[in-house]
Tab-separated table of N, CA, C and O in Angstrom:
chain	number	residue	atom	x	y	z
A	1	MET	N	0.111	-19.521	-1.619
A	1	MET	CA	0.405	-18.110	-1.417
A	1	MET	C	-0.885	-17.289	-1.343
A	1	MET	O	-0.994	-16.375	-0.529
A	2	PHE	N	-1.853	-17.615	-2.171
A	2	PHE	CA	-3.099	-16.849	-2.225
A	2	PHE	C	-3.825	-16.887	-0.890
A	2	PHE	O	-4.289	-15.854	-0.388
A	3	GLU	N	-3.912	-18.067	-0.273
A	3	GLU	CA	-4.617	-18.189	1.012
A	3	GLU	C	-3.932	-17.360	2.097
A	3	GLU	O	-4.583	-16.666	2.874
A	4	LYS	N	-2.605	-17.438	2.160
A	4	LYS	CA	-1.852	-16.677	3.161
A	4	LYS	C	-2.013	-15.181	2.904
A	4	LYS	O	-2.195	-14.391	3.832
A	5	MET	N	-1.994	-14.795	1.627
A	5	MET	CA	-2.148	-13.390	1.287
A	5	MET	C	-3.538	-12.886	1.664
A	5	MET	O	-3.685	-11.766	2.155
A	6	LYS	N	-4.557	-13.723	1.458
A	6	LYS	CA	-5.910	-13.337	1.855
A	6	LYS	C	-5.977	-13.071	3.349
A	6	LYS	O	-6.619	-12.123	3.783
A	7	ASP	N	-5.308	-13.905	4.136
A	7	ASP	CA	-5.271	-13.703	5.590
A	7	ASP	C	-4.655	-12.355	5.935
A	7	ASP	O	-5.189	-11.612	6.767
A	8	ILE	N	-3.529	-12.042	5.305
A	8	ILE	CA	-2.830	-10.782	5.587
A	8	ILE	C	-3.696	-9.597	5.169
A	8	ILE	O	-3.843	-8.629	5.919
A	9	ILE	N	-4.277	-9.666	3.979
A	9	ILE	CA	-5.103	-8.569	3.472
A	9	ILE	C	-6.323	-8.358	4.374
A	9	ILE	O	-6.649	-7.227	4.737
A	10	ALA	N	-6.985	-9.447	4.728
A	10	ALA	CA	-8.179	-9.341	5.576
A	10	ALA	C	-7.835	-8.704	6.924
A	10	ALA	O	-8.574	-7.863	7.433
A	11	GLU	N	-6.694	-9.099	7.480
A	11	GLU	CA	-6.284	-8.551	8.775
A	11	GLU	C	-5.904	-7.072	8.647
A	11	GLU	O	-6.340	-6.233	9.439
A	12	GLN	N	-5.111	-6.734	7.645
A	12	GLN	CA	-4.623	-5.362	7.494
A	12	GLN	C	-5.721	-4.385	7.072
A	12	GLN	O	-5.735	-3.239	7.509
A	13	LEU	N	-6.630	-4.836	6.207
A	13	LEU	CA	-7.650	-3.931	5.673
A	13	LEU	C	-9.008	-4.131	6.346
A	13	LEU	O	-10.004	-3.540	5.930
A	14	ASN	N	-9.035	-5.005	7.348
A	14	ASN	CA	-10.245	-5.224	8.134
A	14	ASN	C	-11.445	-5.550	7.237
A	14	ASN	O	-12.471	-4.873	7.280
A	15	CYS	N	-11.285	-6.588	6.429
A	15	CYS	CA	-12.364	-6.996	5.538
A	15	CYS	C	-12.548	-8.508	5.641
A	15	CYS	O	-11.754	-9.193	6.268
A	16	GLU	N	-13.620	-9.003	5.045
A	16	GLU	CA	-13.900	-10.435	5.070
A	16	GLU	C	-12.996	-11.170	4.089
A	16	GLU	O	-12.916	-10.804	2.917
A	17	LYS	N	-12.333	-12.189	4.583
A	17	LYS	CA	-11.418	-12.980	3.757
A	17	LYS	C	-12.138	-13.574	2.540
A	17	LYS	O	-11.574	-13.663	1.455
A	18	GLU	N	-13.398	-13.930	2.727
A	18	GLU	CA	-14.169	-14.578	1.656
A	18	GLU	C	-14.424	-13.640	0.476
A	18	GLU	O	-14.738	-14.085	-0.620
A	19	THR	N	-14.323	-12.330	0.700
A	19	THR	CA	-14.604	-11.371	-0.380
A	19	THR	C	-13.387	-11.122	-1.266
A	19	THR	O	-13.496	-10.446	-2.285
A	20	ILE	N	-12.239	-11.647	-0.895
A	20	ILE	CA	-10.994	-11.367	-1.617
A	20	ILE	C	-10.786	-12.392	-2.731
A	20	ILE	O	-10.785	-13.599	-2.480
A	21	THR	N	-10.623	-11.893	-3.958
A	21	THR	CA	-10.301	-12.744	-5.109
A	21	THR	C	-9.017	-12.228	-5.738
A	21	THR	O	-8.481	-11.190	-5.334
A	22	LEU	N	-8.534	-12.919	-6.749
A	22	LEU	CA	-7.336	-12.458	-7.445
A	22	LEU	C	-7.547	-11.095	-8.092
A	22	LEU	O	-6.630	-10.296	-8.221
A	23	GLU	N	-8.791	-10.825	-8.501
A	23	GLU	CA	-9.090	-9.573	-9.197
A	23	GLU	C	-9.429	-8.421	-8.246
A	23	GLU	O	-9.637	-7.299	-8.690
A	24	THR	N	-9.486	-8.702	-6.948
A	24	THR	CA	-9.846	-7.669	-5.979
A	24	THR	C	-8.874	-6.497	-6.064
A	24	THR	O	-7.665	-6.665	-5.985
A	25	ASN	N	-9.444	-5.294	-6.215
A	25	ASN	CA	-8.661	-4.057	-6.253
A	25	ASN	C	-8.672	-3.468	-4.846
A	25	ASN	O	-9.739	-3.303	-4.253
A	26	PHE	N	-7.489	-3.157	-4.333
A	26	PHE	CA	-7.381	-2.698	-2.950
A	26	PHE	C	-8.161	-1.408	-2.699
A	26	PHE	O	-8.841	-1.278	-1.688
A	27	LYS	N	-8.059	-0.460	-3.603
A	27	LYS	CA	-8.738	0.829	-3.400
A	27	LYS	C	-10.213	0.744	-3.779
A	27	LYS	O	-11.082	1.131	-3.012
A	28	ASP	N	-10.502	0.254	-4.981
A	28	ASP	CA	-11.880	0.254	-5.489
A	28	ASP	C	-12.785	-0.730	-4.749
A	28	ASP	O	-13.918	-0.406	-4.420
A	29	ASP	N	-12.289	-1.943	-4.515
A	29	ASP	CA	-13.130	-2.987	-3.917
A	29	ASP	C	-13.079	-3.011	-2.393
A	29	ASP	O	-14.062	-3.355	-1.742
A	30	LEU	N	-11.918	-2.667	-1.824
A	30	LEU	CA	-11.761	-2.775	-0.372
A	30	LEU	C	-11.688	-1.417	0.321
A	30	LEU	O	-11.600	-1.348	1.544
A	31	GLY	N	-11.701	-0.346	-0.458
A	31	GLY	CA	-11.707	0.991	0.130
A	31	GLY	C	-10.429	1.373	0.850
A	31	GLY	O	-10.442	2.201	1.754
A	32	ALA	N	-9.317	0.777	0.445
A	32	ALA	CA	-8.046	1.064	1.110
A	32	ALA	C	-7.543	2.453	0.726
A	32	ALA	O	-7.623	2.845	-0.431
A	33	ASP	N	-7.019	3.183	1.732
A	33	ASP	CA	-6.384	4.465	1.436
A	33	ASP	C	-4.865	4.268	1.462
A	33	ASP	O	-4.374	3.155	1.648
A	34	SER	N	-4.133	5.347	1.276
A	34	SER	CA	-2.679	5.216	1.172
A	34	SER	C	-2.051	4.668	2.452
A	34	SER	O	-1.094	3.894	2.389
A	35	LEU	N	-2.586	5.038	3.605
A	35	LEU	CA	-2.054	4.503	4.862
A	35	LEU	C	-2.328	3.007	4.972
A	35	LEU	O	-1.453	2.234	5.380
A	36	ASP	N	-3.535	2.580	4.581
A	36	ASP	CA	-3.866	1.153	4.585
A	36	ASP	C	-2.888	0.384	3.701
A	36	ASP	O	-2.394	-0.686	4.071
A	37	LEU	N	-2.630	0.923	2.519
A	37	LEU	CA	-1.747	0.244	1.570
A	37	LEU	C	-0.318	0.196	2.095
A	37	LEU	O	0.371	-0.811	1.929
A	38	PHE	N	0.116	1.259	2.745
A	38	PHE	CA	1.454	1.288	3.335
A	38	PHE	C	1.586	0.192	4.391
A	38	PHE	O	2.574	-0.544	4.418
A	39	GLU	N	0.585	0.070	5.252
A	39	GLU	CA	0.619	-0.958	6.297
A	39	GLU	C	0.548	-2.357	5.699
A	39	GLU	O	1.209	-3.280	6.178
A	40	LEU	N	-0.235	-2.503	4.633
A	40	LEU	CA	-0.320	-3.797	3.953
A	40	LEU	C	1.028	-4.182	3.360
A	40	LEU	O	1.485	-5.313	3.512
A	41	VAL	N	1.681	-3.237	2.708
A	41	VAL	CA	2.994	-3.502	2.121
A	41	VAL	C	4.001	-3.884	3.197
A	41	VAL	O	4.783	-4.824	3.021
A	42	MET	N	3.969	-3.190	4.333
A	42	MET	CA	4.885	-3.540	5.428
A	42	MET	C	4.638	-4.969	5.907
A	42	MET	O	5.587	-5.720	6.158
A	43	ALA	N	3.381	-5.347	6.016
A	43	ALA	CA	3.051	-6.706	6.461
A	43	ALA	C	3.528	-7.744	5.436
A	43	ALA	O	4.057	-8.794	5.805
A	44	LEU	N	3.346	-7.432	4.157
A	44	LEU	CA	3.800	-8.353	3.102
A	44	LEU	C	5.322	-8.458	3.081
A	44	LEU	O	5.871	-9.547	2.910
A	45	GLU	N	5.996	-7.336	3.276
A	45	GLU	CA	7.464	-7.350	3.320
A	45	GLU	C	7.950	-8.227	4.473
A	45	GLU	O	8.887	-9.004	4.313
A	46	ASP	N	7.306	-8.095	5.633
A	46	ASP	CA	7.683	-8.912	6.795
A	46	ASP	C	7.424	-10.390	6.529
A	46	ASP	O	8.264	-11.238	6.811
A	47	GLU	N	6.256	-10.686	5.984
A	47	GLU	CA	5.861	-12.080	5.767
A	47	GLU	C	6.754	-12.774	4.745
A	47	GLU	O	7.142	-13.921	4.925
A	48	TYR	N	7.063	-12.072	3.663
A	48	TYR	CA	7.782	-12.707	2.552
A	48	TYR	C	9.252	-12.308	2.464
A	48	TYR	O	9.938	-12.682	1.521
A	49	SER	N	9.755	-11.575	3.453
A	49	SER	CA	11.158	-11.158	3.499
A	49	SER	C	11.622	-10.549	2.183
A	49	SER	O	12.639	-10.951	1.609
A	50	VAL	N	10.852	-9.586	1.713
A	50	VAL	CA	11.171	-8.907	0.460
A	50	VAL	C	10.945	-7.414	0.653
A	50	VAL	O	10.138	-7.004	1.481
A	51	GLU	N	11.705	-6.598	-0.087
A	51	GLU	CA	11.501	-5.154	-0.025
A	51	GLU	C	10.717	-4.716	-1.251
A	51	GLU	O	11.045	-5.103	-2.378
A	52	ILE	N	9.683	-3.933	-1.017
A	52	ILE	CA	8.854	-3.422	-2.111
A	52	ILE	C	9.073	-1.905	-2.172
A	52	ILE	O	8.560	-1.175	-1.328
A	53	PRO	N	9.852	-1.437	-3.167
A	53	PRO	CA	10.122	-0.002	-3.270
A	53	PRO	C	8.844	0.789	-3.539
A	53	PRO	O	7.935	0.308	-4.222
A	54	SER	N	8.789	2.009	-3.020
A	54	SER	CA	7.573	2.818	-3.154
A	54	SER	C	7.213	3.088	-4.609
A	54	SER	O	6.041	3.202	-4.943
A	55	GLU	N	8.204	3.152	-5.498
A	55	GLU	CA	7.891	3.414	-6.905
A	55	GLU	C	7.162	2.238	-7.571
A	55	GLU	O	6.545	2.404	-8.615
A	56	ASP	N	7.222	1.060	-6.953
A	56	ASP	CA	6.510	-0.107	-7.499
A	56	ASP	C	5.057	-0.166	-7.033
A	56	ASP	O	4.245	-0.877	-7.615
A	57	LEU	N	4.727	0.570	-5.996
A	57	LEU	CA	3.403	0.445	-5.379
A	57	LEU	C	2.257	0.820	-6.306
A	57	LEU	O	1.197	0.204	-6.250
A	58	GLU	N	2.448	1.818	-7.161
A	58	GLU	CA	1.344	2.262	-8.014
A	58	GLU	C	0.886	1.174	-8.978
A	58	GLU	O	-0.250	1.203	-9.441
A	59	ASN	N	1.744	0.204	-9.249
A	59	ASN	CA	1.373	-0.901	-10.143
A	59	ASN	C	0.717	-2.058	-9.403
A	59	ASN	O	0.172	-2.964	-10.030
A	60	LEU	N	0.777	-2.044	-8.089
A	60	LEU	CA	0.262	-3.155	-7.291
A	60	LEU	C	-1.144	-2.821	-6.802
A	60	LEU	O	-1.373	-2.554	-5.628
A	61	THR	N	-2.095	-2.876	-7.718
A	61	THR	CA	-3.460	-2.452	-7.394
A	61	THR	C	-4.392	-3.607	-7.079
A	61	THR	O	-5.421	-3.418	-6.446
A	62	THR	N	-4.038	-4.822	-7.529
A	62	THR	CA	-4.893	-5.985	-7.279
A	62	THR	C	-4.103	-7.084	-6.566
A	62	THR	O	-2.875	-7.061	-6.535
A	63	VAL	N	-4.833	-8.034	-6.035
A	63	VAL	CA	-4.200	-9.165	-5.349
A	63	VAL	C	-3.302	-9.921	-6.329
A	63	VAL	O	-2.159	-10.265	-6.004
A	64	LYS	N	-3.779	-10.161	-7.537
A	64	LYS	CA	-2.984	-10.879	-8.533
A	64	LYS	C	-1.705	-10.116	-8.876
A	64	LYS	O	-0.637	-10.718	-9.010
A	65	ALA	N	-1.794	-8.796	-8.990
A	65	ALA	CA	-0.607	-7.989	-9.294
A	65	ALA	C	0.453	-8.155	-8.204
A	65	ALA	O	1.649	-8.276	-8.498
A	66	VAL	N	0.020	-8.182	-6.952
A	66	VAL	CA	0.963	-8.358	-5.842
A	66	VAL	C	1.570	-9.756	-5.880
A	66	VAL	O	2.779	-9.923	-5.716
A	67	MET	N	0.754	-10.764	-6.124
A	67	MET	CA	1.270	-12.137	-6.185
A	67	MET	C	2.265	-12.281	-7.327
A	67	MET	O	3.334	-12.887	-7.147
A	68	ASP	N	1.953	-11.749	-8.498
A	68	ASP	CA	2.880	-11.808	-9.637
A	68	ASP	C	4.180	-11.083	-9.305
A	68	ASP	O	5.266	-11.561	-9.618
A	69	TYR	N	4.063	-9.937	-8.667
A	69	TYR	CA	5.237	-9.148	-8.279
A	69	TYR	C	6.133	-9.957	-7.335
A	69	TYR	O	7.355	-10.031	-7.532
A	70	LEU	N	5.534	-10.555	-6.324
A	70	LEU	CA	6.301	-11.343	-5.358
A	70	LEU	C	6.970	-12.545	-6.020
A	70	LEU	O	8.119	-12.868	-5.725
A	71	LYS	N	6.251	-13.203	-6.924
A	71	LYS	CA	6.836	-14.346	-7.637
A	71	LYS	C	8.018	-13.908	-8.484
A	71	LYS	O	9.034	-14.597	-8.558
A	72	ASN	N	7.901	-12.735	-9.115
A	72	ASN	CA	9.004	-12.202	-9.914
A	72	ASN	C	10.205	-11.839	-9.057
A	72	ASN	O	11.337	-11.816	-9.536
A	73	LYS	N	9.968	-11.557	-7.785
A	73	LYS	CA	11.047	-11.249	-6.844
A	73	LYS	C	11.655	-12.522	-6.266
A	73	LYS	O	12.536	-12.457	-5.415
A	74	GLY	N	11.143	-13.674	-6.699
A	74	GLY	CA	11.709	-14.938	-6.236
A	74	GLY	C	11.060	-15.519	-5.010
A	74	GLY	O	11.567	-16.471	-4.416
A	75	VAL	N	9.922	-14.966	-4.596
A	75	VAL	CA	9.209	-15.493	-3.431
A	75	VAL	C	8.503	-16.784	-3.845
A	75	VAL	O	7.810	-16.823	-4.857
A	76	GLU	N	8.727	-17.816	-3.075
A	76	GLU	CA	8.088	-19.112	-3.363
A	76	GLU	C	6.719	-19.168	-2.703
A	76	GLU	O	6.475	-18.547	-1.681
A	77	GLU	N	5.831	-19.939	-3.319
A	77	GLU	CA	4.516	-20.134	-2.732
A	77	GLU	C	4.686	-20.972	-1.502
A	77	GLU	O	4.153	-20.984	-0.563
């Protein structure tokens, strides 16, 4: 899941895949703004066939947080 997520993040946020770790913060480390995050969430929803409500977004600040969230929603690696 981590490798696929790195691909999606790198494509959506236009950054180097090699710079993405589990601790990477979307805003602080990758400079993502709210529009970037919205597009990233849409891409993740499409990829993993899951809906991410907007009220959950404020807690999804790092790559690990998103992976944990998806696993809790029943998404398999």
